[in-house]
Amino acid sequence: MSFISEQIASRRLPPLGFDNKDLETRRREIVDILADNIYGRTPDFKSEVTAEITYRHENCFAGHSKHIHYNLTVTTPSGPYSFPLYLTYPKSDKKVPLVIYISFDMSTPSGFTPDEEISQRGVALAKFCYTDVTADRYDDFKTGIAPMFERPEGATNLWGKLGMWAWAASRALDFLLTLDLFDPEKIAVAGHSRLGKTALWCGAQDTRFKYVFSNNAGCSGDAVTRGKVGEDIARITKVFGYWFCEKYKEYSGDAIADMPFDQHYVLAAIAPRHVAIGASSLDTWADPESEFLCCHAASPAWEAYELPGFIAPTDGYTEAGDSYSDGYVAFHNREGEHSPCRADWMEYIDFLLK
């Protein structure tokens, strides 16, 4: 037994359960488990999406790209709701890859994206600020789209704000696909930290995203929970409980052992599509070792589809500078702190363009 196999066994991770079962049926079961226990159920509502152009630059980045600001309007059970969406795409006579980035901010380093370099590599980038969808704070679900959906009293699986931000990314894709500019086999959703968790949950639910990029998502995202160091369920649900459904709080402390899931489930729910996990060597709060182990533990989902999952060494944990992208599951461990940066983006774009 390899070192990694021993670690997976020692952490007592629940099996993925793809054996002797219809693969798509099991994948949907996993999505249901995650919805009922972590992220909450996304409301079953068919939203209509329209957009108005508020700004246009036809020749940005030395004339090689176009940049457009939209005011996106989505319908909800309580009426329309609008939020900004920014799109930059290279001028091309063919359909190009697209990344939808759920951003902290449209200008500061916390929302950093190397827009010009991404465009020069032939990739379109669409961005929206997550707080334009609903506020990132305890507010009794009274801001943004949150109050526009009913929250029945006593339900433990109502969607949290991660789910709402994920829903907005899917609505952005609804609109962007109407432009007929993008290669449908090269569409990605991406995010960093809490928005990396959001991107994973978005990709697990919305199979139109063929790639998911999760940067430093850690606890409740791309790191296995059992045996994890740094942030844990007790801490994250105390400080950020509104990100999740109420049920998730029940798995704090020793109750972790009773979870019928772990975070390799959310990666597995993206199979047979592509997922890339970005870790940072000094980000002990997210725990690069548990992120690396999560990729290994999720790999059997792709193997069930007879596809290469995570192709990486099994004789030890990850070190700074590691990068593996030969399978459908990619992982890199960038040297440095918890932050998105150019080096992360180049890993994701390389993976998308393979």
Short mmCIF file of C-alpha atoms in Angstrom, two decimals:
data_model
loop_
_atom_site.label_atom_id
_atom_site.label_comp_id
_atom_site.label_asym_id
_atom_site.label_seq_id
_atom_site.Cartn_x
_atom_site.Cartn_y
_atom_site.Cartn_z
CA MET A 1 0.00 0.00 0.00
CA SER A 2 1.37 3.45 -0.97
CA PHE A 3 1.82 6.31 1.47
CA ILE A 4 -1.17 8.15 0.00
CA SER A 5 -3.35 5.05 0.17
CA GLU A 6 -2.40 4.67 3.84
CA GLN A 7 -3.28 8.30 4.50
CA ILE A 8 -6.68 7.97 2.82
CA ALA A 9 -7.36 4.82 4.85
CA SER A 10 -6.25 6.44 8.11
CA ARG A 11 -8.57 9.40 7.61
CA ARG A 12 -11.53 7.05 7.15
CA LEU A 13 -12.90 8.87 4.12
CA PRO A 14 -16.28 7.62 2.91
CA PRO A 15 -16.06 5.73 -0.40
CA LEU A 16 -17.34 7.51 -3.48
CA GLY A 17 -19.69 4.67 -4.33
CA PHE A 18 -19.33 4.63 -8.10
CA ASP A 19 -18.84 0.84 -8.15
CA ASN A 20 -21.62 -1.18 -9.79
CA LYS A 21 -23.84 1.88 -10.24
CA ASP A 22 -24.92 4.09 -13.11
CA LEU A 23 -22.27 6.81 -13.03
CA GLU A 24 -24.48 9.83 -13.65
CA THR A 25 -27.03 8.56 -11.13
CA ARG A 26 -24.32 8.30 -8.47
CA ARG A 27 -22.89 11.69 -9.40
CA ARG A 28 -26.31 13.26 -8.88
CA GLU A 29 -26.66 11.43 -5.56
CA ILE A 30 -23.38 12.98 -4.45
CA VAL A 31 -24.63 16.45 -5.45
CA ASP A 32 -27.77 15.80 -3.35
CA ILE A 33 -25.65 14.74 -0.36
CA LEU A 34 -23.59 17.92 -0.61
CA ALA A 35 -26.71 20.06 -0.99
CA ASP A 36 -28.46 18.58 2.05
CA ASN A 37 -25.39 18.59 4.29
CA ILE A 38 -23.10 21.50 3.30
CA TYR A 39 -24.17 24.06 0.74
CA GLY A 40 -27.96 23.87 0.79
CA ARG A 41 -30.46 23.19 -1.97
CA THR A 42 -30.46 25.59 -4.91
CA PRO A 43 -34.09 26.63 -5.51
CA ASP A 44 -35.76 24.90 -8.43
CA PHE A 45 -36.55 28.05 -10.36
CA LYS A 46 -36.12 28.74 -14.06
CA SER A 47 -34.61 32.20 -14.29
CA GLU A 48 -34.72 34.33 -17.43
CA VAL A 49 -31.65 36.46 -18.08
CA THR A 50 -31.27 39.67 -20.08
CA ALA A 51 -28.42 42.17 -20.38
CA GLU A 52 -27.88 45.82 -21.18
CA ILE A 53 -24.52 47.19 -22.33
CA THR A 54 -23.34 50.03 -20.08
CA TYR A 55 -19.81 50.46 -21.46
CA ARG A 56 -17.92 49.23 -24.52
CA HIS A 57 -14.25 49.41 -25.55
CA GLU A 58 -13.73 47.94 -29.01
CA ASN A 59 -9.92 48.12 -29.10
CA CYS A 60 -8.43 47.46 -25.68
CA PHE A 61 -5.01 45.91 -25.05
CA ALA A 62 -3.42 47.54 -28.11
CA GLY A 63 -6.44 46.72 -30.25
CA HIS A 64 -6.34 42.95 -29.73
CA SER A 65 -9.40 42.59 -27.48
CA LYS A 66 -12.86 43.90 -26.72
CA HIS A 67 -14.07 44.89 -23.27
CA ILE A 68 -17.77 45.27 -22.42
CA HIS A 69 -19.67 46.07 -19.22
CA TYR A 70 -23.16 44.62 -18.91
CA ASN A 71 -25.94 45.15 -16.45
CA LEU A 72 -27.27 41.60 -16.10
CA THR A 73 -30.90 41.19 -15.05
CA VAL A 74 -32.19 37.85 -13.77
CA THR A 75 -35.73 36.96 -12.86
CA THR A 76 -36.51 35.58 -9.40
CA PRO A 77 -39.75 34.46 -7.70
CA SER A 78 -40.05 38.00 -6.30
CA GLY A 79 -39.17 39.97 -9.43
CA PRO A 80 -36.07 41.03 -11.37
CA TYR A 81 -32.62 41.56 -9.88
CA SER A 82 -29.60 43.13 -11.59
CA PHE A 83 -25.83 43.00 -11.11
CA PRO A 84 -22.81 44.06 -13.23
CA LEU A 85 -20.86 41.64 -15.42
CA TYR A 86 -17.58 42.55 -17.14
CA LEU A 87 -16.39 40.69 -20.23
CA THR A 88 -13.03 40.87 -22.00
CA TYR A 89 -12.41 38.66 -25.02
CA PRO A 90 -9.77 38.42 -27.75
CA LYS A 91 -10.70 39.31 -31.28
CA SER A 92 -10.87 36.01 -33.14
CA ASP A 93 -12.52 34.40 -36.14
CA LYS A 94 -13.26 31.28 -34.10
CA LYS A 95 -14.94 30.51 -30.79
CA VAL A 96 -12.61 30.97 -27.83
CA PRO A 97 -12.33 29.46 -24.33
CA LEU A 98 -14.12 31.31 -21.54
CA VAL A 99 -13.46 31.65 -17.81
CA ILE A 100 -16.17 33.07 -15.54
CA TYR A 101 -14.42 34.44 -12.47
CA ILE A 102 -16.34 35.03 -9.25
CA SER A 103 -14.38 37.99 -7.92
CA PHE A 104 -13.86 39.60 -4.53
CA ASP A 105 -13.34 42.98 -6.12
CA MET A 106 -12.98 44.34 -9.62
CA SER A 107 -9.82 46.34 -8.91
CA THR A 108 -7.91 45.43 -5.73
CA PRO A 109 -5.28 42.65 -5.41
CA SER A 110 -7.81 40.38 -3.66
CA GLY A 111 -9.67 40.22 -6.95
CA PHE A 112 -6.51 40.06 -9.06
CA THR A 113 -6.74 38.75 -12.61
CA PRO A 114 -4.05 39.32 -15.27
CA ASP A 115 -6.68 40.31 -17.82
CA GLU A 116 -4.38 41.33 -20.66
CA GLU A 117 -2.23 38.22 -20.44
CA ILE A 118 -5.30 35.96 -20.31
CA SER A 119 -6.68 37.68 -23.40
CA GLN A 120 -3.32 37.46 -25.21
CA ARG A 121 -3.44 33.71 -24.70
CA GLY A 122 -6.73 33.57 -26.55
CA VAL A 123 -9.06 33.19 -23.58
CA ALA A 124 -12.12 35.27 -22.71
CA LEU A 125 -12.64 36.40 -19.11
CA ALA A 126 -15.99 37.34 -17.58
CA LYS A 127 -16.07 38.72 -14.03
CA PHE A 128 -18.64 39.74 -11.47
CA CYS A 129 -18.23 40.85 -7.87
CA TYR A 130 -19.83 38.41 -5.47
CA THR A 131 -21.16 41.09 -3.11
CA ASP A 132 -23.16 42.56 -5.99
CA VAL A 133 -25.22 39.35 -5.71
CA THR A 134 -25.63 39.26 -1.91
CA ALA A 135 -23.62 40.68 0.98
CA ASP A 136 -20.85 38.59 2.57
CA ARG A 137 -22.07 38.99 6.17
CA TYR A 138 -24.71 37.86 8.61
CA ASP A 139 -27.78 39.86 7.58
CA ASP A 140 -30.61 37.36 8.04
CA PHE A 141 -30.53 36.84 4.24
CA LYS A 142 -31.98 40.30 3.63
CA THR A 143 -29.60 41.67 0.96
CA GLY A 144 -29.29 41.16 -2.78
CA ILE A 145 -31.02 38.12 -4.24
CA ALA A 146 -31.29 36.39 -0.84
CA PRO A 147 -34.73 37.81 0.18
CA MET A 148 -36.13 37.18 -3.29
CA PHE A 149 -36.37 33.45 -2.58
CA GLU A 150 -38.49 31.94 0.20
CA ARG A 151 -36.77 30.42 3.23
CA PRO A 152 -39.28 28.04 4.90
CA GLU A 153 -38.91 28.05 8.66
CA GLY A 154 -37.27 24.98 10.18
CA ALA A 155 -35.64 23.65 7.00
CA THR A 156 -32.00 22.63 7.56
CA ASN A 157 -30.98 22.42 3.89
CA LEU A 158 -31.79 25.95 2.65
CA TRP A 159 -29.07 27.37 0.44
CA GLY A 160 -26.36 29.48 1.98
CA LYS A 161 -24.60 32.37 0.34
CA LEU A 162 -22.01 30.18 -1.38
CA GLY A 163 -24.94 28.66 -3.23
CA MET A 164 -26.30 32.08 -4.16
CA TRP A 165 -22.97 33.21 -5.58
CA ALA A 166 -22.73 29.92 -7.50
CA TRP A 167 -26.25 30.46 -8.87
CA ALA A 168 -25.20 33.89 -10.15
CA ALA A 169 -22.25 32.36 -12.03
CA SER A 170 -24.64 30.00 -13.79
CA ARG A 171 -26.92 32.91 -14.68
CA ALA A 172 -23.92 34.74 -16.12
CA LEU A 173 -23.24 31.67 -18.26
CA ASP A 174 -26.88 31.64 -19.41
CA PHE A 175 -26.34 35.06 -20.92
CA LEU A 176 -22.81 34.58 -22.22
CA LEU A 177 -23.81 31.50 -24.20
CA THR A 178 -26.29 33.63 -26.17
CA LEU A 179 -23.36 35.63 -27.60
CA ASP A 180 -22.15 32.60 -29.61
CA LEU A 181 -18.52 33.58 -29.02
CA PHE A 182 -17.25 30.75 -26.84
CA ASP A 183 -16.15 27.15 -27.27
CA PRO A 184 -18.68 25.12 -25.22
CA GLU A 185 -16.04 22.47 -24.45
CA LYS A 186 -13.67 25.07 -22.96
CA ILE A 187 -15.84 26.91 -20.44
CA ALA A 188 -14.56 27.28 -16.87
CA VAL A 189 -15.73 28.73 -13.57
CA ALA A 190 -13.08 29.99 -11.15
CA GLY A 191 -12.71 31.52 -7.72
CA HIS A 192 -10.30 32.03 -4.83
CA SER A 193 -10.74 31.04 -1.17
CA ARG A 194 -14.47 31.23 -0.25
CA LEU A 195 -15.11 31.84 -3.93
CA GLY A 196 -13.06 28.76 -4.79
CA LYS A 197 -15.56 26.82 -2.67
CA THR A 198 -18.27 28.62 -4.64
CA ALA A 199 -16.72 27.64 -7.97
CA LEU A 200 -16.53 23.99 -6.92
CA TRP A 201 -20.19 23.95 -5.89
CA CYS A 202 -21.18 25.77 -9.08
CA GLY A 203 -19.30 23.25 -11.24
CA ALA A 204 -20.70 20.29 -9.32
CA GLN A 205 -24.23 21.42 -10.15
CA ASP A 206 -23.86 22.97 -13.60
CA THR A 207 -22.35 20.52 -16.08
CA ARG A 208 -22.06 23.20 -18.77
CA PHE A 209 -18.85 24.18 -16.98
CA LYS A 210 -16.32 21.74 -18.42
CA TYR A 211 -13.54 23.09 -16.19
CA VAL A 212 -13.51 24.22 -12.55
CA PHE A 213 -10.60 26.18 -11.05
CA SER A 214 -10.48 26.31 -7.25
CA ASN A 215 -7.72 28.43 -5.73
CA ASN A 216 -6.85 27.98 -2.02
CA ALA A 217 -10.38 26.85 -1.16
CA GLY A 218 -9.34 24.72 1.84
CA CYS A 219 -11.94 23.93 4.50
CA SER A 220 -15.37 23.05 3.07
CA GLY A 221 -13.85 23.37 -0.39
CA ASP A 222 -10.92 21.43 -1.87
CA ALA A 223 -9.32 19.99 1.31
CA VAL A 224 -10.52 16.79 2.96
CA THR A 225 -12.03 17.51 6.37
CA ARG A 226 -11.03 14.44 8.35
CA GLY A 227 -7.51 14.93 9.70
CA LYS A 228 -7.23 18.45 8.29
CA VAL A 229 -5.13 21.06 10.10
CA GLY A 230 -5.92 24.78 10.20
CA GLU A 231 -9.51 25.87 9.62
CA ASP A 232 -12.19 23.33 10.54
CA ILE A 233 -15.98 23.02 10.45
CA ALA A 234 -16.47 24.37 13.98
CA ARG A 235 -14.52 27.53 13.18
CA ILE A 236 -15.90 28.17 9.70
CA THR A 237 -19.54 27.66 10.69
CA LYS A 238 -19.15 29.92 13.73
CA VAL A 239 -17.68 32.79 11.73
CA PHE A 240 -19.26 32.18 8.33
CA GLY A 241 -22.27 29.99 9.03
CA TYR A 242 -24.36 31.93 6.50
CA TRP A 243 -22.26 30.46 3.68
CA PHE A 244 -23.78 27.04 4.32
CA CYS A 245 -27.03 25.29 5.20
CA GLU A 246 -27.94 24.85 8.87
CA LYS A 247 -27.28 21.10 8.75
CA TYR A 248 -23.56 21.62 8.23
CA LYS A 249 -23.09 23.00 11.74
CA GLU A 250 -24.03 19.59 13.17
CA TYR A 251 -20.71 18.14 11.94
CA SER A 252 -18.51 20.28 14.20
CA GLY A 253 -16.00 18.61 16.50
CA ASP A 254 -16.26 14.85 17.03
CA ALA A 255 -19.35 14.68 14.78
CA ILE A 256 -16.99 14.90 11.78
CA ALA A 257 -16.61 11.14 12.08
CA ASP A 258 -20.33 10.74 11.34
CA MET A 259 -20.34 12.74 8.11
CA PRO A 260 -21.65 10.66 5.18
CA PHE A 261 -19.30 12.63 2.90
CA ASP A 262 -16.02 14.48 2.79
CA GLN A 263 -14.69 17.12 0.42
CA HIS A 264 -13.48 14.62 -2.16
CA TYR A 265 -17.19 14.30 -2.94
CA VAL A 266 -17.40 17.82 -4.36
CA LEU A 267 -14.45 17.15 -6.65
CA ALA A 268 -15.95 13.80 -7.67
CA ALA A 269 -19.23 15.51 -8.56
CA ILE A 270 -17.33 17.37 -11.29
CA ALA A 271 -16.33 14.11 -13.04
CA PRO A 272 -16.03 13.33 -15.89
CA ARG A 273 -15.15 16.99 -16.54
CA HIS A 274 -11.93 18.78 -15.54
CA VAL A 275 -10.98 20.32 -12.19
CA ALA A 276 -7.80 22.16 -11.16
CA ILE A 277 -6.87 22.80 -7.54
CA GLY A 278 -4.43 25.54 -6.59
CA ALA A 279 -2.67 25.41 -3.21
CA SER A 280 -0.16 27.79 -1.60
CA SER A 281 2.78 26.38 0.34
CA LEU A 282 2.42 28.78 3.30
CA ASP A 283 -1.37 28.54 3.47
CA THR A 284 -1.57 26.27 6.51
CA TRP A 285 -5.12 27.49 7.22
CA ALA A 286 -6.27 25.84 3.97
CA ASP A 287 -3.77 22.94 4.43
CA PRO A 288 -2.01 22.05 1.14
CA GLU A 289 -1.49 18.44 2.27
CA SER A 290 -5.22 17.91 2.73
CA GLU A 291 -5.89 19.62 -0.62
CA PHE A 292 -3.39 17.27 -2.28
CA LEU A 293 -4.98 14.27 -0.56
CA CYS A 294 -8.43 15.42 -1.69
CA CYS A 295 -7.31 15.19 -5.33
CA HIS A 296 -6.03 11.66 -4.79
CA ALA A 297 -9.20 10.60 -2.94
CA ALA A 298 -11.46 11.98 -5.70
CA SER A 299 -9.49 10.36 -8.53
CA PRO A 300 -11.49 7.08 -8.56
CA ALA A 301 -14.51 9.05 -9.84
CA TRP A 302 -12.71 9.66 -13.14
CA GLU A 303 -11.34 6.15 -13.18
CA ALA A 304 -14.95 4.90 -13.00
CA TYR A 305 -15.48 6.77 -16.29
CA GLU A 306 -12.31 5.10 -17.60
CA LEU A 307 -10.52 8.45 -17.63
CA PRO A 308 -7.21 9.44 -16.02
CA GLY A 309 -8.00 11.22 -12.76
CA PHE A 310 -5.18 12.59 -10.62
CA ILE A 311 -1.76 11.60 -11.94
CA ALA A 312 0.73 12.43 -9.20
CA PRO A 313 3.24 10.70 -6.90
CA THR A 314 1.80 8.54 -4.12
CA ASP A 315 4.96 8.22 -2.02
CA GLY A 316 4.54 11.44 -0.02
CA TYR A 317 2.77 14.76 0.40
CA THR A 318 3.10 17.86 -1.75
CA GLU A 319 5.93 20.38 -1.64
CA ALA A 320 6.26 23.96 -2.87
CA GLY A 321 6.67 24.05 -6.63
CA ASP A 322 4.77 20.82 -7.34
CA SER A 323 2.49 20.89 -10.37
CA TYR A 324 0.58 17.98 -11.89
CA SER A 325 -1.83 18.33 -14.80
CA ASP A 326 -1.59 15.18 -16.92
CA GLY A 327 -5.00 13.87 -15.83
CA TYR A 328 -8.49 15.34 -15.59
CA VAL A 329 -7.63 16.47 -12.04
CA ALA A 330 -4.84 19.04 -11.87
CA PHE A 331 -3.04 20.34 -8.80
CA HIS A 332 -0.32 22.88 -8.16
CA ASN A 333 1.31 24.03 -4.93
CA ARG A 334 2.61 27.54 -5.50
CA GLU A 335 5.21 28.92 -3.11
CA GLY A 336 3.74 31.76 -1.07
CA GLU A 337 0.73 32.93 0.89
CA HIS A 338 -3.05 32.61 0.59
CA SER A 339 -3.75 34.79 -2.44
CA PRO A 340 -4.53 34.55 -6.15
CA CYS A 341 -1.67 35.60 -8.41
CA ARG A 342 -0.41 35.45 -11.98
CA ALA A 343 1.36 32.12 -11.40
CA ASP A 344 -1.94 30.50 -10.40
CA TRP A 345 -3.70 31.89 -13.45
CA MET A 346 -1.05 30.60 -15.81
CA GLU A 347 -1.46 27.10 -14.33
CA TYR A 348 -5.21 27.26 -14.96
CA ILE A 349 -4.91 28.69 -18.47
CA ASP A 350 -2.28 26.06 -19.39
CA PHE A 351 -4.69 23.36 -18.19
CA LEU A 352 -7.62 24.87 -20.11
CA LEU A 353 -5.65 25.11 -23.35
CA LYS A 354 -4.27 21.55 -23.31
#
